[in-house]
Amino acid sequence: MKKYFARMRSKERRPARKTMSKILWSTLGAFVSIYLLSLFSQYFSPQDGFFLLGSFGASAVLIYGAPDAAFSQPRNLLGGHVLSALISVFLVKFFGDSLEIELLCALSVSLSVLIMHFTLTMHPPGGATALIYIIGSEEIRSIGWFYPITPIAAGALIMLLVALIINNLSSNSKRHYPLYWY
């Protein structure tokens, strides 16, 4: 048991704070993308803020705050969200009436992790995207197979376009996005 808890000790020191320039670019990117999603949502779905999903807030943290991370690359952003959305819709359509909600929640996230691993599209907010559909209202569930397209793919594409612009505006040659597309 002592050995087990010894594995939980720190192995390294925490990283230093990012430079003010990186912090400001990250802040600007997050602001612009969420603001555009808000405007898009107001225009296309004024009554329910349809395009403002919590998982997009988490994606903003990744693609602007850690644009070099594998989780932040376009393949991961788009694939992680869309595949997770497809899994959740599949589960509800085929097992929604026969499985309890707790089991659907667990299956949606765990199968999303599985498919993201296999497709090399790991994007942690994808787990939230899957969960949002499972626990969502009847209005969200009524979207059915369109959920992966809109709001998910459309919202992720808006975020990607903003990330391409904002993350490459900096004169810092180290702030380059993306590191890879495929």
Short mmCIF file of C-alpha atoms in Angstrom, two decimals:
data_model
loop_
_atom_site.label_atom_id
_atom_site.label_comp_id
_atom_site.label_asym_id
_atom_site.label_seq_id
_atom_site.Cartn_x
_atom_site.Cartn_y
_atom_site.Cartn_z
CA MET A 1 0.00 0.00 0.00
CA LYS A 2 2.86 2.34 0.81
CA LYS A 3 4.28 1.76 -2.69
CA TYR A 4 0.92 2.59 -4.21
CA PHE A 5 0.70 5.97 -2.47
CA ALA A 6 4.36 6.69 -3.23
CA ARG A 7 3.43 6.72 -6.92
CA MET A 8 1.26 9.75 -6.24
CA ARG A 9 4.16 11.97 -5.18
CA SER A 10 5.24 14.74 -7.51
CA LYS A 11 7.85 13.75 -10.04
CA GLU A 12 8.45 17.24 -11.42
CA ARG A 13 7.92 20.87 -10.57
CA ARG A 14 4.95 22.68 -11.98
CA PRO A 15 5.64 24.58 -15.21
CA ALA A 16 6.21 28.32 -15.09
CA ARG A 17 3.45 30.74 -15.98
CA LYS A 18 3.17 31.55 -19.69
CA THR A 19 4.35 34.92 -20.94
CA MET A 20 1.90 37.80 -20.86
CA SER A 21 1.77 37.75 -24.66
CA LYS A 22 0.63 34.11 -24.71
CA ILE A 23 -1.90 34.78 -21.98
CA LEU A 24 -3.39 37.72 -23.88
CA TRP A 25 -3.57 35.84 -27.21
CA SER A 26 -5.28 32.94 -25.42
CA THR A 27 -7.75 35.30 -23.79
CA LEU A 28 -8.52 37.04 -27.08
CA GLY A 29 -9.07 33.75 -28.92
CA ALA A 30 -11.39 32.40 -26.24
CA PHE A 31 -13.36 35.66 -26.16
CA VAL A 32 -13.76 35.95 -29.94
CA SER A 33 -14.76 32.32 -30.50
CA ILE A 34 -17.32 32.18 -27.69
CA TYR A 35 -18.67 35.59 -28.69
CA LEU A 36 -19.10 34.42 -32.30
CA LEU A 37 -20.81 31.24 -31.12
CA SER A 38 -23.12 33.42 -29.00
CA LEU A 39 -23.98 35.61 -31.99
CA PHE A 40 -24.47 32.56 -34.21
CA SER A 41 -26.72 31.06 -31.55
CA GLN A 42 -28.75 34.26 -31.19
CA TYR A 43 -29.26 34.43 -34.93
CA PHE A 44 -30.19 30.78 -35.53
CA SER A 45 -31.66 29.80 -32.19
CA PRO A 46 -32.53 32.89 -30.11
CA GLN A 47 -34.75 31.07 -27.61
CA ASP A 48 -32.30 28.50 -26.25
CA GLY A 49 -28.65 29.40 -26.89
CA PHE A 50 -28.39 26.20 -28.87
CA PHE A 51 -24.77 26.65 -30.03
CA LEU A 52 -23.43 27.52 -26.59
CA LEU A 53 -22.43 24.16 -25.21
CA GLY A 54 -20.20 23.72 -22.18
CA SER A 55 -17.91 21.48 -24.17
CA PHE A 56 -17.09 24.41 -26.48
CA GLY A 57 -15.88 26.41 -23.47
CA ALA A 58 -13.49 23.57 -22.65
CA SER A 59 -12.37 23.43 -26.29
CA ALA A 60 -11.61 27.17 -26.16
CA VAL A 61 -9.30 26.59 -23.20
CA LEU A 62 -7.42 23.94 -25.19
CA ILE A 63 -7.16 25.51 -28.65
CA TYR A 64 -6.20 28.97 -27.36
CA GLY A 65 -4.52 28.19 -24.05
CA ALA A 66 -2.59 25.15 -25.27
CA PRO A 67 -2.48 25.37 -29.09
CA ASP A 68 0.59 23.08 -29.20
CA ALA A 69 -1.14 20.20 -27.41
CA ALA A 70 -2.18 17.15 -29.40
CA PHE A 71 -5.70 17.54 -27.93
CA SER A 72 -5.91 21.00 -29.55
CA GLN A 73 -5.16 20.14 -33.16
CA PRO A 74 -7.91 20.47 -35.81
CA ARG A 75 -8.21 16.71 -36.29
CA ASN A 76 -8.81 16.31 -32.57
CA LEU A 77 -11.12 19.30 -32.20
CA LEU A 78 -13.42 18.26 -35.04
CA GLY A 79 -13.10 14.49 -34.76
CA GLY A 80 -13.40 14.36 -30.99
CA HIS A 81 -16.59 16.41 -30.93
CA VAL A 82 -18.28 14.87 -33.97
CA LEU A 83 -17.48 11.24 -33.15
CA SER A 84 -18.62 11.69 -29.56
CA ALA A 85 -21.85 13.28 -30.76
CA LEU A 86 -22.46 10.39 -33.14
CA ILE A 87 -21.97 7.89 -30.32
CA SER A 88 -24.42 9.62 -28.02
CA VAL A 89 -27.09 9.88 -30.73
CA PHE A 90 -26.59 6.20 -31.60
CA LEU A 91 -26.98 5.17 -27.96
CA VAL A 92 -30.16 7.17 -27.46
CA LYS A 93 -31.71 6.06 -30.77
CA PHE A 94 -31.01 2.37 -30.27
CA PHE A 95 -30.94 1.92 -26.49
CA GLY A 96 -32.61 5.02 -25.03
CA ASP A 97 -35.80 3.25 -24.06
CA SER A 98 -34.18 0.10 -22.71
CA LEU A 99 -31.24 1.44 -20.66
CA GLU A 100 -31.30 3.68 -17.61
CA ILE A 101 -29.88 7.18 -17.98
CA GLU A 102 -26.90 6.45 -15.72
CA LEU A 103 -25.81 3.60 -17.95
CA LEU A 104 -26.29 5.71 -21.11
CA CYS A 105 -24.15 8.46 -19.55
CA ALA A 106 -21.35 6.05 -18.69
CA LEU A 107 -21.50 4.36 -22.08
CA SER A 108 -21.51 7.63 -24.01
CA VAL A 109 -18.35 8.94 -22.37
CA SER A 110 -16.47 5.63 -22.23
CA LEU A 111 -17.27 4.74 -25.85
CA SER A 112 -16.28 8.26 -26.89
CA VAL A 113 -12.90 7.77 -25.21
CA LEU A 114 -12.57 4.42 -26.96
CA ILE A 115 -13.35 5.75 -30.44
CA MET A 116 -11.17 8.85 -29.95
CA HIS A 117 -8.26 6.58 -29.00
CA PHE A 118 -8.73 4.38 -32.05
CA THR A 119 -9.12 7.31 -34.45
CA LEU A 120 -6.34 9.42 -32.89
CA THR A 121 -8.81 12.24 -32.28
CA MET A 122 -8.61 12.53 -28.49
CA HIS A 123 -10.23 15.81 -27.45
CA PRO A 124 -11.36 15.78 -23.79
CA PRO A 125 -14.33 18.11 -24.36
CA GLY A 126 -15.72 15.43 -26.68
CA GLY A 127 -16.73 13.49 -23.58
CA ALA A 128 -18.85 16.45 -22.51
CA THR A 129 -20.34 16.69 -26.00
CA ALA A 130 -21.53 13.08 -25.71
CA LEU A 131 -22.87 13.61 -22.21
CA ILE A 132 -24.75 16.80 -23.14
CA TYR A 133 -26.88 14.91 -25.65
CA ILE A 134 -27.61 12.04 -23.25
CA ILE A 135 -28.71 14.28 -20.35
CA GLY A 136 -30.15 17.01 -22.55
CA SER A 137 -33.73 18.08 -22.86
CA GLU A 138 -36.21 16.59 -25.30
CA GLU A 139 -35.51 19.60 -27.49
CA ILE A 140 -31.84 18.62 -27.79
CA ARG A 141 -32.70 14.97 -28.29
CA SER A 142 -35.25 15.85 -30.97
CA ILE A 143 -32.39 17.03 -33.18
CA GLY A 144 -31.34 13.40 -33.51
CA TRP A 145 -28.77 12.67 -36.21
CA PHE A 146 -28.41 16.41 -36.94
CA TYR A 147 -26.81 16.96 -33.50
CA PRO A 148 -23.34 15.93 -34.77
CA ILE A 149 -23.72 18.37 -37.67
CA THR A 150 -25.34 21.30 -35.93
CA PRO A 151 -24.56 22.47 -33.33
CA ILE A 152 -21.48 20.24 -32.97
CA ALA A 153 -19.60 20.30 -36.29
CA ALA A 154 -20.78 23.85 -37.09
CA GLY A 155 -19.67 25.13 -33.67
CA ALA A 156 -16.33 23.31 -33.80
CA LEU A 157 -15.70 24.72 -37.30
CA ILE A 158 -16.36 28.26 -36.07
CA MET A 159 -13.91 27.69 -33.25
CA LEU A 160 -11.35 26.24 -35.66
CA LEU A 161 -11.59 29.22 -38.01
CA VAL A 162 -11.08 31.64 -35.13
CA ALA A 163 -8.16 29.53 -33.86
CA LEU A 164 -6.51 29.64 -37.28
CA ILE A 165 -6.80 33.43 -37.37
CA ILE A 166 -6.02 34.35 -33.75
CA ASN A 167 -3.29 31.78 -33.11
CA ASN A 168 -1.39 32.92 -36.22
CA LEU A 169 -1.73 36.70 -35.72
CA SER A 170 1.04 36.78 -33.15
CA SER A 171 4.47 37.82 -34.37
CA ASN A 172 5.93 35.10 -32.14
CA SER A 173 7.14 32.37 -34.49
CA LYS A 174 6.53 29.78 -31.76
CA ARG A 175 2.81 30.51 -31.71
CA HIS A 176 1.80 28.62 -34.80
CA TYR A 177 -1.44 26.74 -35.30
CA PRO A 178 -1.95 24.00 -36.21
CA LEU A 179 1.02 21.78 -35.66
CA TYR A 180 -0.60 19.27 -38.03
CA TRP A 181 -3.91 18.75 -39.82
CA TYR A 182 -3.97 15.02 -40.20
#
